[in-house]
Coordinates of C-alpha atoms in Angstrom, one line a residue:
Chain A
M1 CA 1.8 -20.0 -39.1
S2 CA 3.3 -18.6 -35.4
R3 CA 6.7 -18.9 -37.0
L4 CA 6.1 -16.8 -39.5
G5 CA 5.1 -14.2 -36.6
Y6 CA 1.5 -14.3 -37.5
V7 CA -0.7 -14.8 -34.4
R8 CA -4.3 -16.4 -34.6
R9 CA -6.6 -13.4 -33.2
R10 CA -8.6 -14.9 -30.3
A11 CA -11.9 -13.4 -29.2
P12 CA -11.3 -11.2 -26.2
R13 CA -12.9 -13.2 -23.3
G14 CA -14.5 -10.5 -21.9
A15 CA -16.6 -10.1 -25.3
G16 CA -19.1 -12.6 -24.1
R17 CA -19.3 -11.0 -20.8
R18 CA -21.6 -8.4 -19.7
R19 CA -19.4 -5.3 -18.0
A20 CA -21.1 -6.1 -14.5
E21 CA -19.4 -9.7 -14.4
Q22 CA -15.8 -8.5 -15.9
T23 CA -13.0 -8.5 -13.9
I24 CA -9.5 -6.7 -14.3
A25 CA -6.9 -7.8 -12.4
A26 CA -3.6 -5.3 -11.8
V27 CA -0.5 -7.7 -11.1
V28 CA 2.4 -5.8 -9.6
C29 CA 5.7 -7.5 -10.1
E30 CA 6.7 -6.8 -6.5
S31 CA 6.8 -8.6 -3.0
G32 CA 4.0 -7.3 -0.8
P33 CA 6.3 -4.9 1.4
R34 CA 8.0 -3.1 -1.5
L35 CA 4.2 -2.7 -2.9
F36 CA 3.1 -1.0 0.3
S37 CA 6.6 1.2 0.8
D38 CA 7.3 2.5 -2.6
P39 CA 4.6 5.3 -3.3
Y40 CA 4.7 5.0 -6.8
Y41 CA 2.6 1.9 -6.5
A42 CA 0.1 3.7 -4.3
R43 CA -0.3 6.9 -6.6
L44 CA -0.2 4.3 -10.0
L45 CA -3.0 2.1 -7.9
V46 CA -5.0 4.7 -6.6
A47 CA -5.7 6.0 -10.0
C48 CA -5.9 3.0 -11.6
E49 CA -9.1 2.1 -9.1
E50 CA -10.6 5.7 -10.1
A51 CA -10.5 5.0 -13.5
L52 CA -12.0 1.2 -13.2
T53 CA -14.4 2.8 -10.8
A54 CA -15.6 5.2 -13.2
K55 CA -16.0 2.5 -15.5
G56 CA -18.4 0.1 -13.4
L57 CA -15.7 -1.8 -12.5
P58 CA -13.4 -2.7 -9.3
L59 CA -9.7 -3.4 -9.1
M60 CA -8.6 -6.7 -8.2
L61 CA -4.7 -6.5 -7.2
M62 CA -2.3 -9.2 -7.5
T63 CA 1.4 -9.3 -6.8
A64 CA 3.9 -11.5 -8.1
T65 CA 7.4 -12.1 -7.5
P66 CA 9.6 -14.4 -9.7
A67 CA 9.1 -16.9 -6.8
T68 CA 5.2 -16.5 -6.7
A69 CA 4.4 -15.9 -10.2
S70 CA 3.8 -19.7 -10.3
L71 CA 0.8 -19.3 -7.7
T72 CA -0.5 -16.1 -9.3
A73 CA -0.4 -17.1 -13.2
P74 CA -3.2 -20.1 -12.8
R75 CA -5.6 -17.8 -11.3
L76 CA -5.0 -14.8 -14.4
V77 CA -5.4 -18.0 -17.0
A78 CA -8.0 -20.0 -15.7
G79 CA -10.8 -17.5 -17.0
A80 CA -11.7 -15.8 -14.1
V81 CA -10.0 -12.5 -15.3
D82 CA -10.8 -10.8 -18.4
G83 CA -7.9 -8.3 -18.5
V84 CA -4.8 -8.0 -17.1
L85 CA -2.9 -4.6 -16.5
L86 CA 0.9 -6.0 -15.8
I87 CA 3.0 -3.7 -13.7
G88 CA 6.7 -3.5 -13.8
A89 CA 7.3 -6.5 -15.9
R90 CA 11.3 -7.6 -15.4
A91 CA 13.1 -9.6 -17.9
R92 CA 13.2 -13.1 -17.5
H93 CA 9.9 -13.3 -15.2
P94 CA 7.8 -16.2 -15.7
L95 CA 4.6 -14.1 -15.5
T96 CA 5.2 -12.2 -18.5
V97 CA 5.8 -14.9 -20.9
T98 CA 2.7 -16.9 -19.7
L99 CA 0.4 -14.0 -20.1
A100 CA 1.8 -13.1 -23.1
A101 CA 0.9 -16.3 -24.8
S102 CA -2.2 -16.6 -22.8
G103 CA -4.7 -14.8 -25.1
I104 CA -5.9 -12.6 -22.3
P105 CA -5.6 -9.2 -23.2
V106 CA -2.8 -7.7 -21.2
R107 CA -1.6 -4.2 -21.1
C108 CA 1.7 -3.0 -19.5
V109 CA 2.5 0.1 -17.1
G110 CA 6.2 0.4 -17.9
R111 CA 7.8 -1.0 -20.8
P112 CA 8.2 -4.9 -20.7
P113 CA 11.2 -6.4 -21.4
D114 CA 12.7 -6.9 -24.9
D115 CA 11.9 -10.9 -24.8
V116 CA 7.9 -9.7 -24.8
T117 CA 5.7 -8.1 -26.8
L118 CA 3.2 -6.4 -25.1
P119 CA 1.2 -3.0 -25.7
F120 CA 2.4 -0.8 -23.0
V121 CA 2.4 2.9 -21.4
D122 CA 5.5 4.1 -19.9
A123 CA 7.0 7.2 -19.0
D124 CA 9.8 8.7 -21.1
N125 CA 12.9 7.4 -18.7
A126 CA 15.4 7.7 -21.3
D127 CA 14.5 11.2 -21.7
G128 CA 14.5 12.1 -17.8
G129 CA 17.7 10.4 -17.8
R130 CA 19.2 12.9 -20.5
Q131 CA 17.6 15.7 -19.0
V132 CA 19.4 14.8 -15.7
A133 CA 23.0 14.5 -17.4
E134 CA 22.4 17.9 -19.1
H135 CA 21.3 19.8 -15.7
L136 CA 24.3 18.2 -14.2
L137 CA 26.7 19.3 -17.2
L138 CA 25.3 23.0 -17.3
S139 CA 26.1 22.9 -13.6
G140 CA 29.8 22.1 -14.1
R141 CA 29.8 18.4 -12.4
R142 CA 32.2 16.2 -13.9
S143 CA 33.1 13.7 -11.4
I144 CA 29.9 12.1 -12.0
A145 CA 28.5 8.4 -11.0
V146 CA 25.0 6.8 -10.8
I147 CA 22.9 4.6 -8.6
A148 CA 20.8 2.6 -11.1
G149 CA 17.7 0.5 -10.5
P150 CA 17.6 -3.1 -11.0
P151 CA 18.5 -4.1 -14.2
T152 CA 16.0 -6.8 -15.0
L153 CA 13.6 -3.7 -15.3
P154 CA 13.3 -1.7 -18.6
A155 CA 12.3 1.1 -16.8
A156 CA 15.8 1.2 -14.4
R157 CA 17.5 0.4 -18.0
D158 CA 16.2 3.5 -19.7
R159 CA 16.9 5.9 -16.9
L160 CA 20.7 4.6 -17.1
E161 CA 20.9 4.6 -20.9
G162 CA 19.6 8.0 -21.1
F163 CA 22.0 9.3 -18.6
R164 CA 25.3 7.7 -19.9
R165 CA 24.6 8.0 -23.4
T166 CA 24.2 12.3 -22.9
L167 CA 27.7 12.2 -20.6
F168 CA 28.8 10.0 -23.5
D169 CA 28.1 12.5 -26.2
A170 CA 29.9 15.3 -23.8
G171 CA 33.1 13.3 -23.5
I172 CA 32.5 11.7 -20.6
T173 CA 32.8 8.0 -21.0
S174 CA 33.5 6.8 -17.5
V175 CA 30.6 6.7 -15.3
P176 CA 30.7 4.6 -12.3
V177 CA 27.3 2.9 -11.6
A178 CA 25.9 0.9 -8.3
Y179 CA 22.8 -0.8 -8.5
G180 CA 19.9 -0.8 -5.9
D181 CA 16.7 -2.4 -5.3
F182 CA 14.8 0.9 -5.1
T183 CA 14.4 0.8 -1.9
R184 CA 15.9 3.6 0.9
S185 CA 18.5 1.2 2.1
S186 CA 20.0 -0.1 -0.9
G187 CA 20.6 3.6 -1.7
A188 CA 22.3 4.0 1.3
H189 CA 24.8 1.3 0.8
A190 CA 25.3 2.0 -3.2
A191 CA 26.4 5.5 -2.0
Q192 CA 28.8 4.1 0.5
W193 CA 30.2 1.9 -2.1
L194 CA 30.5 4.8 -4.6
L195 CA 32.2 7.0 -2.2
Q196 CA 34.9 4.3 -1.4
R197 CA 35.4 3.4 -5.3
V198 CA 35.2 7.2 -6.2
P199 CA 36.4 9.8 -3.5
N200 CA 36.2 12.7 -5.4
L201 CA 33.0 12.2 -7.0
D202 CA 30.6 15.7 -7.3
A203 CA 27.4 14.4 -8.6
I204 CA 24.8 11.3 -8.4
F205 CA 22.0 10.4 -10.8
V206 CA 19.8 8.1 -8.2
A207 CA 17.4 6.1 -10.0
S208 CA 14.6 6.4 -7.3
D209 CA 14.0 9.6 -4.7
L210 CA 13.4 6.6 -2.0
M211 CA 17.1 5.5 -2.8
A212 CA 18.2 9.4 -3.2
A213 CA 16.9 9.8 0.3
G214 CA 19.0 6.9 1.4
A215 CA 22.0 8.0 -1.1
I216 CA 21.9 11.7 0.8
H217 CA 21.8 10.3 4.2
T218 CA 25.0 8.5 3.5
L219 CA 27.0 11.2 1.8
I220 CA 26.1 13.4 5.1
R221 CA 27.1 10.9 7.5
A222 CA 30.5 10.9 5.6
G223 CA 30.9 14.7 6.0
R224 CA 30.0 15.7 2.2
K225 CA 27.5 19.0 1.9
V226 CA 24.5 18.1 -0.7
P227 CA 24.6 19.6 -3.2
D228 CA 27.6 22.2 -2.3
D229 CA 30.2 19.0 -2.5
V230 CA 28.1 16.5 -4.3
A231 CA 24.8 16.7 -6.4
V232 CA 22.3 14.6 -5.8
I233 CA 19.2 14.4 -8.4
G234 CA 16.5 11.5 -7.7
F235 CA 13.5 10.3 -10.0
G236 CA 10.1 9.9 -9.9
D237 CA 9.2 13.0 -7.6
A238 CA 7.7 11.0 -4.6
P239 CA 6.2 13.5 -2.0
I240 CA 9.0 12.7 0.4
A241 CA 11.0 15.0 -2.4
K242 CA 9.6 18.3 -1.4
S243 CA 9.8 17.2 2.4
M244 CA 13.5 16.2 2.6
S245 CA 16.4 18.2 3.8
P246 CA 17.8 19.2 1.3
T247 CA 14.9 19.4 -1.0
L248 CA 15.0 16.8 -3.7
T249 CA 15.9 17.8 -7.4
T250 CA 14.2 14.8 -9.2
V251 CA 12.4 13.9 -12.7
R252 CA 8.4 13.9 -12.5
Q253 CA 6.9 11.2 -14.2
P254 CA 2.9 11.5 -15.3
V255 CA 2.0 8.4 -13.0
E256 CA -1.4 9.1 -12.8
E257 CA -1.9 9.8 -16.7
M258 CA 0.2 6.5 -17.2
A259 CA -2.6 4.5 -15.0
T260 CA -5.4 6.5 -16.9
L261 CA -4.3 5.8 -20.2
A262 CA -3.3 1.8 -19.4
I263 CA -6.7 1.4 -18.0
K264 CA -8.4 2.9 -21.5
L265 CA -6.3 0.7 -23.3
L266 CA -7.0 -2.1 -21.5
L267 CA -10.6 -1.3 -21.8
A268 CA -11.0 -0.8 -25.3
A269 CA -8.7 -4.3 -26.0
L270 CA -12.0 -6.1 -24.4
T271 CA -14.5 -4.7 -26.0
E272 CA -12.6 -4.5 -29.3
E273 CA -13.3 -0.7 -29.6
N274 CA -10.7 1.8 -31.0
G275 CA -8.9 2.9 -28.1
P276 CA -5.7 5.2 -27.9
P277 CA -2.8 4.0 -29.7
A278 CA -0.7 1.5 -27.8
D279 CA 3.0 1.9 -26.7
S280 CA 2.6 5.6 -25.5
V281 CA 5.4 7.4 -24.0
L282 CA 4.6 10.0 -22.1
P283 CA 6.6 13.4 -21.0
T284 CA 8.8 13.4 -18.0
E285 CA 10.0 16.8 -16.3
L286 CA 13.0 17.5 -14.3
V287 CA 12.0 19.5 -11.0
V288 CA 15.1 21.3 -9.7
R289 CA 15.1 22.0 -6.5
E290 CA 17.8 22.3 -3.8
S291 CA 19.9 18.9 -3.8
G292 CA 21.5 19.6 -7.2
Chain B
M1 CA -35.9 -23.4 9.3
S2 CA -34.0 -20.0 9.1
R3 CA -36.3 -18.4 11.4
L4 CA -35.5 -20.7 14.5
G5 CA -31.8 -19.8 13.7
Y6 CA -30.9 -22.7 11.8
V7 CA -28.8 -22.3 8.7
R8 CA -28.3 -24.7 6.0
R9 CA -24.4 -25.9 5.9
R10 CA -23.5 -25.6 2.3
A11 CA -20.1 -27.3 1.1
P12 CA -17.5 -25.4 1.2
R13 CA -17.0 -24.3 -2.2
G14 CA -13.2 -25.2 -2.1
A15 CA -13.6 -28.8 -1.3
G16 CA -14.2 -29.7 -5.2
R17 CA -11.1 -27.4 -6.2
R18 CA -7.8 -28.2 -6.2
R19 CA -5.4 -26.2 -3.5
A20 CA -3.8 -24.9 -6.7
E21 CA -6.9 -23.5 -8.2
Q22 CA -8.0 -22.3 -5.3
T23 CA -8.2 -18.4 -4.8
I24 CA -8.2 -16.4 -1.3
A25 CA -9.7 -12.8 -1.5
A26 CA -8.6 -10.3 0.9
V27 CA -11.4 -7.6 0.9
V28 CA -10.2 -4.0 3.0
C29 CA -13.4 -2.0 3.4
E30 CA -11.2 1.1 2.5
S31 CA -10.8 3.4 -0.1
G32 CA -7.4 3.0 -2.1
P33 CA -5.9 6.1 -0.6
R34 CA -6.2 5.1 2.6
L35 CA -5.3 1.7 2.1
F36 CA -2.1 2.8 0.8
S37 CA -1.3 5.3 3.6
D38 CA -2.0 3.5 6.9
P39 CA 1.0 1.4 7.9
Y40 CA -1.6 -1.0 9.5
Y41 CA -3.0 -2.1 6.1
A42 CA 0.3 -2.6 4.7
R43 CA 1.6 -5.1 7.9
L44 CA -1.5 -6.7 7.6
L45 CA -1.4 -7.6 4.1
V46 CA 2.2 -8.7 3.8
A47 CA 1.7 -11.2 6.8
C48 CA -1.6 -12.6 5.2
E49 CA 0.5 -12.7 1.9
E50 CA 3.4 -14.7 3.4
A51 CA 0.9 -17.0 5.4
L52 CA -0.9 -17.4 2.2
T53 CA 2.4 -18.0 0.3
A54 CA 3.7 -20.8 2.6
K55 CA 0.5 -22.5 1.6
G56 CA 0.9 -22.0 -2.3
L57 CA -1.6 -19.8 -2.6
P58 CA -1.8 -16.1 -3.9
L59 CA -3.3 -13.3 -2.4
M60 CA -5.9 -11.2 -4.2
L61 CA -6.7 -8.0 -2.9
M62 CA -9.9 -6.2 -3.4
T63 CA -10.9 -2.5 -1.5
A64 CA -14.6 -1.8 -1.1
T65 CA -16.2 1.5 0.6
P66 CA -20.1 1.3 0.7
A67 CA -19.9 3.3 -2.7
T68 CA -17.9 0.5 -4.4
A69 CA -19.4 -2.7 -2.6
S70 CA -21.8 -3.1 -5.0
L71 CA -19.1 -3.7 -8.0
T72 CA -16.9 -6.0 -5.7
A73 CA -19.5 -8.3 -4.5
P74 CA -20.4 -10.0 -8.1
R75 CA -17.3 -10.7 -8.3
L76 CA -16.7 -12.5 -5.0
V77 CA -20.2 -14.6 -4.8
A78 CA -20.0 -15.5 -8.8
G79 CA -18.1 -18.4 -7.7
A80 CA -14.1 -17.0 -8.5
V81 CA -13.2 -16.5 -4.9
D82 CA -13.2 -19.6 -2.7
G83 CA -12.8 -17.9 0.5
V84 CA -12.7 -14.4 1.8
L85 CA -10.7 -12.7 4.4
L86 CA -13.1 -9.5 4.9
I87 CA -10.8 -6.4 6.9
G88 CA -12.2 -4.0 8.9
A89 CA -16.0 -5.0 8.1
R90 CA -18.2 -1.9 9.4
A91 CA -22.0 -1.4 10.4
R92 CA -24.5 -0.6 7.6
H93 CA -21.7 -2.0 4.9
P94 CA -23.4 -3.7 2.0
L95 CA -20.6 -6.2 1.5
T96 CA -20.9 -7.3 4.8
V97 CA -24.4 -8.5 4.6
T98 CA -24.0 -9.8 1.1
L99 CA -20.9 -12.0 1.8
A100 CA -22.6 -13.2 5.1
A101 CA -25.6 -14.7 3.4
S102 CA -23.5 -15.7 0.3
G103 CA -22.1 -19.3 2.0
I104 CA -18.7 -18.5 0.9
P105 CA -16.1 -19.2 3.7
V106 CA -15.4 -15.7 5.3
R107 CA -13.1 -14.8 8.4
C108 CA -12.9 -11.6 9.6
V109 CA -10.0 -9.7 10.6
G110 CA -11.5 -7.5 13.1
R111 CA -14.9 -7.7 15.1
P112 CA -17.6 -7.5 12.1
P113 CA -20.7 -5.2 13.5
D114 CA -23.2 -6.5 15.7
D115 CA -26.1 -7.2 13.0
V116 CA -23.7 -9.6 11.0
T117 CA -22.7 -13.2 12.2
L118 CA -19.3 -14.1 10.8
P119 CA -16.2 -15.6 12.8
F120 CA -13.3 -13.2 13.4
V121 CA -9.9 -12.6 14.7
D122 CA -9.3 -9.3 16.8
A123 CA -6.8 -7.4 19.0
D124 CA -8.5 -6.5 22.5
N125 CA -9.5 -3.0 21.7
A126 CA -11.5 -2.4 24.9
D127 CA -8.5 -4.0 27.2
G128 CA -6.6 -1.3 24.8
G129 CA -8.5 1.6 26.1
R130 CA -8.7 0.0 29.7
Q131 CA -5.0 0.3 30.1
V132 CA -4.6 3.6 28.3
A133 CA -7.3 4.9 30.9
E134 CA -5.5 3.5 33.8
H135 CA -2.4 4.7 33.0
L136 CA -3.5 8.0 32.4
L137 CA -5.4 8.2 35.5
L138 CA -1.8 7.0 37.9
S139 CA -0.2 9.8 36.0
G140 CA -2.8 12.3 37.5
R141 CA -4.7 13.5 34.6
R142 CA -8.0 14.4 35.2
S143 CA -9.5 16.7 32.2
I144 CA -9.2 13.9 29.7
A145 CA -10.9 13.8 26.3
V146 CA -10.9 11.3 23.2
I147 CA -10.2 11.6 19.4
A148 CA -11.8 8.5 18.3
G149 CA -12.4 6.4 14.9
P150 CA -15.4 6.1 12.9
P151 CA -18.2 5.1 14.8
T152 CA -19.6 2.5 12.5
L153 CA -16.4 0.3 12.9
P154 CA -16.4 -2.0 15.8
A155 CA -12.5 -1.7 16.2
A156 CA -13.2 2.0 17.1
R157 CA -16.2 1.5 19.4
D158 CA -14.5 -0.6 21.5
R159 CA -11.1 1.1 22.0
L160 CA -13.7 4.0 23.2
E161 CA -16.1 2.1 25.4
G162 CA -13.2 0.2 26.9
F163 CA -11.7 3.5 27.8
R164 CA -14.5 5.3 28.9
R165 CA -15.6 2.9 31.1
T166 CA -12.7 2.9 32.9
L167 CA -12.4 6.3 33.2
F168 CA -16.7 6.0 34.4
D169 CA -15.4 3.3 36.9
A170 CA -12.8 5.8 38.9
G171 CA -15.4 8.7 38.8
I172 CA -15.0 10.4 35.5
T173 CA -18.3 10.6 33.9
S174 CA -18.1 13.3 31.5
V175 CA -15.2 12.6 28.5
P176 CA -15.5 15.0 25.7
V177 CA -15.2 13.0 22.2
A178 CA -14.0 14.4 18.9
Y179 CA -14.4 11.9 16.0
G180 CA -11.7 11.1 13.3
D181 CA -11.1 9.2 10.2
F182 CA -7.7 7.8 11.1
T183 CA -6.0 10.2 8.7
R184 CA -3.3 12.6 10.1
S185 CA -5.7 15.5 8.9
S186 CA -8.6 14.3 11.0
G187 CA -6.6 14.4 13.9
A188 CA -5.3 17.4 13.7
H189 CA -8.7 19.1 13.0
A190 CA -10.3 17.1 16.0
A191 CA -7.6 18.2 18.5
Q192 CA -8.3 21.8 17.8
W193 CA -12.2 21.3 18.1
L194 CA -11.4 19.6 21.7
L195 CA -9.2 22.5 22.2
Q196 CA -11.9 25.2 21.7
R197 CA -14.6 23.3 23.8
V198 CA -12.1 22.0 26.5
P199 CA -9.3 24.5 27.0
N200 CA -8.0 22.9 30.3
L201 CA -7.8 19.5 29.0
D202 CA -4.6 17.4 30.7
A203 CA -4.9 14.3 28.2
I204 CA -6.3 12.8 24.9
F205 CA -6.5 9.0 23.9
V206 CA -6.3 8.9 19.9
A207 CA -7.8 5.7 18.7
S208 CA -5.0 5.6 16.2
D209 CA -1.0 7.0 15.8
L210 CA -1.4 8.8 12.5
M211 CA -4.4 11.0 14.3
A212 CA -2.2 11.0 17.2
A213 CA 0.5 12.5 15.0
G214 CA -1.9 15.1 13.9
A215 CA -3.2 15.9 17.2
I216 CA 0.5 16.5 18.7
H217 CA 1.0 18.7 15.7
T218 CA -2.0 20.9 16.4
L219 CA -1.2 20.8 19.8
I220 CA 2.4 22.2 19.8
R221 CA 1.3 24.9 16.9
A222 CA -1.5 26.1 19.9
G223 CA 1.4 26.8 22.3
R224 CA 0.7 23.4 24.6
K225 CA 3.8 21.5 25.6
V226 CA 3.5 17.1 25.2
P227 CA 3.4 15.5 27.6
D228 CA 3.8 18.4 30.3
D229 CA 0.7 20.7 29.5
V230 CA -1.5 17.6 27.5
A231 CA -0.5 13.6 27.5
V232 CA -1.5 12.5 24.1
I233 CA -1.6 8.7 24.1
G234 CA -2.3 7.0 20.5
F235 CA -2.9 3.2 19.3
G236 CA -1.5 0.8 16.7
D237 CA 2.0 1.6 17.8
A238 CA 3.0 2.3 13.8
P239 CA 6.7 2.7 12.7
I240 CA 6.2 6.6 13.4
A241 CA 5.2 6.2 16.8
K242 CA 9.4 5.4 17.5
S243 CA 9.9 8.3 14.9
M244 CA 8.0 11.2 16.1
S245 CA 9.2 13.8 18.4
P246 CA 8.3 13.7 21.4
T247 CA 8.1 9.5 20.7
L248 CA 4.4 8.2 20.8
T249 CA 2.8 6.1 23.8
T250 CA 0.7 3.7 22.4
V251 CA -0.9 0.6 22.3
R252 CA 0.9 -2.5 20.3
Q253 CA -1.6 -4.3 18.9
P254 CA -0.1 -7.8 17.3
V255 CA -1.2 -7.3 13.7
E256 CA 1.1 -10.1 11.8
E257 CA 0.0 -12.8 14.5
M258 CA -3.9 -11.7 13.9
A259 CA -3.2 -11.8 10.1
T260 CA -1.4 -15.4 10.5
L261 CA -4.3 -16.6 12.8
A262 CA -7.4 -15.7 10.6
I263 CA -5.6 -17.4 7.3
K264 CA -5.3 -20.6 9.3
L265 CA -9.0 -20.0 10.2
L266 CA -10.1 -19.3 6.6
L267 CA -8.2 -22.3 5.0
A268 CA -9.4 -24.4 7.8
A269 CA -12.9 -23.8 6.9
L270 CA -12.2 -24.5 3.1
T271 CA -10.6 -28.1 3.8
E272 CA -13.3 -28.4 6.7
E273 CA -10.4 -29.4 9.3
N274 CA -10.6 -28.2 12.6
G275 CA -8.8 -25.1 12.7
P276 CA -8.0 -23.1 15.8
P277 CA -11.4 -21.5 17.5
A278 CA -13.1 -18.8 16.0
D279 CA -13.5 -15.3 17.6
S280 CA -10.2 -14.9 18.7
V281 CA -9.1 -12.0 20.7
L282 CA -5.3 -11.4 20.7
P283 CA -4.0 -8.9 23.8
T284 CA -3.2 -5.8 23.3
E285 CA -0.6 -4.0 25.3
L286 CA 0.4 -0.2 26.4
V287 CA 4.2 0.8 25.2
V288 CA 4.9 4.0 27.3
R289 CA 7.3 6.5 25.3
E290 CA 7.7 10.0 25.6
S291 CA 4.6 11.8 24.6
G292 CA 2.3 10.7 27.9

């Protein structure tokens, strides 16, 4: 049957358990240091915790890098956990495949990789990339580069593809790309790499605000004025975006709404109630400040 | 029997379970927003995760404020968790009492409140307070105030008592105290309160670096020079201590060592091996920078 695409529908594990005994785990596909240093996770997990607490459920949090997934997975599938919120699932991540096959209700925050079918909530990353590209084109920028996120992360790919497609449609077919891992230092290094290869660049789209802060630091040290010489646009609208100098033009994503909706989806799956539609993509919005 | 102080020794739950199936939960007695905004927890939990991963165990993280403890407790005592690392236990916190009575191996990071007996690892908070007091006395400060942490938290009480006792022994018997909750804004408000009541103060000992940052902000806005008019000493040696202006004199605590030792203690309890001695208090050290 499974070869024809049919999957046996197992009874939700939580169905036989009272709400007061159910346990929801949020699993972040990241290392501990990144979990605690990127404000995206803080916002997302605080909102998840609030949504669960309102329903009388605590939040249990775990991390799982590809290296530690083999430690995390047995605890999740052994029956102690009734539902999983999977955050930032990546391609070729062993946990993603294990969970998809486990029968445990799983809902993703962030579109899962193409090789896995799991219901998700995401921000419209591709449209965010489109908005940035149109803004840069309208500002007259023409020598445009990208500092992208990890290519295994669908959100990072969507941001890059939405951006590149819009430039392509406008006749800009060559867009240099450097890759970072969403940390500030990776943004600084990527900007250094781009400056060496594209000395005349006049704009960089950076796939996260932390990386954008690192990139701006590199540009200023290299004697470039931001935004006069080089426009820099971030992604995420993190708290630092407003306090940086220059303040950061970026793409706002509805992090709290994503968390609340994903928890609703997951709880509906546990109780077999009709929840909100799966695969929701919430709108993103360009926030224009000083940097570009 | 229990009235005579004897307690029936239950077999550790983990004893019958293979290591690959055991689950350790770190429970932070804090709200989600505080967990993600105070760098102390990031340092501590990243070190816990590293120590556990080295032993082939994942970290499961939960929070429990007095308001949400009733949600967290059933998951911990229902048998899904083999050992608990309890972080920042407070007086009159319902979870502390429940865990102490549960028979689950529990080890604390931070001395538990006096009404609960649980093995712990802690920094020498009282001696940290003593070092700050001696430093201020040697610098000639005489109108000295304190911004303390929550009085229900033993670490906060120890810092205050070590400080006050040293000043008392030096003949300074009146030390105004304002209380904060370790957030930056509570430090700013507490400094405002102290300035109104003790206009001639020349030193403040602040029980956390984040609160010290808030206090310095208030002092500078009130036209006081730090450290010329008012010395400010923090506690914790958080990353911001070095990047503030003026840089912050503070007390370093061995956060990573506390985490590693507490995990060792807990794993030894699970396997009934002889671990390091319980109730370890690790040394703290004054780090003199510009603020006082």
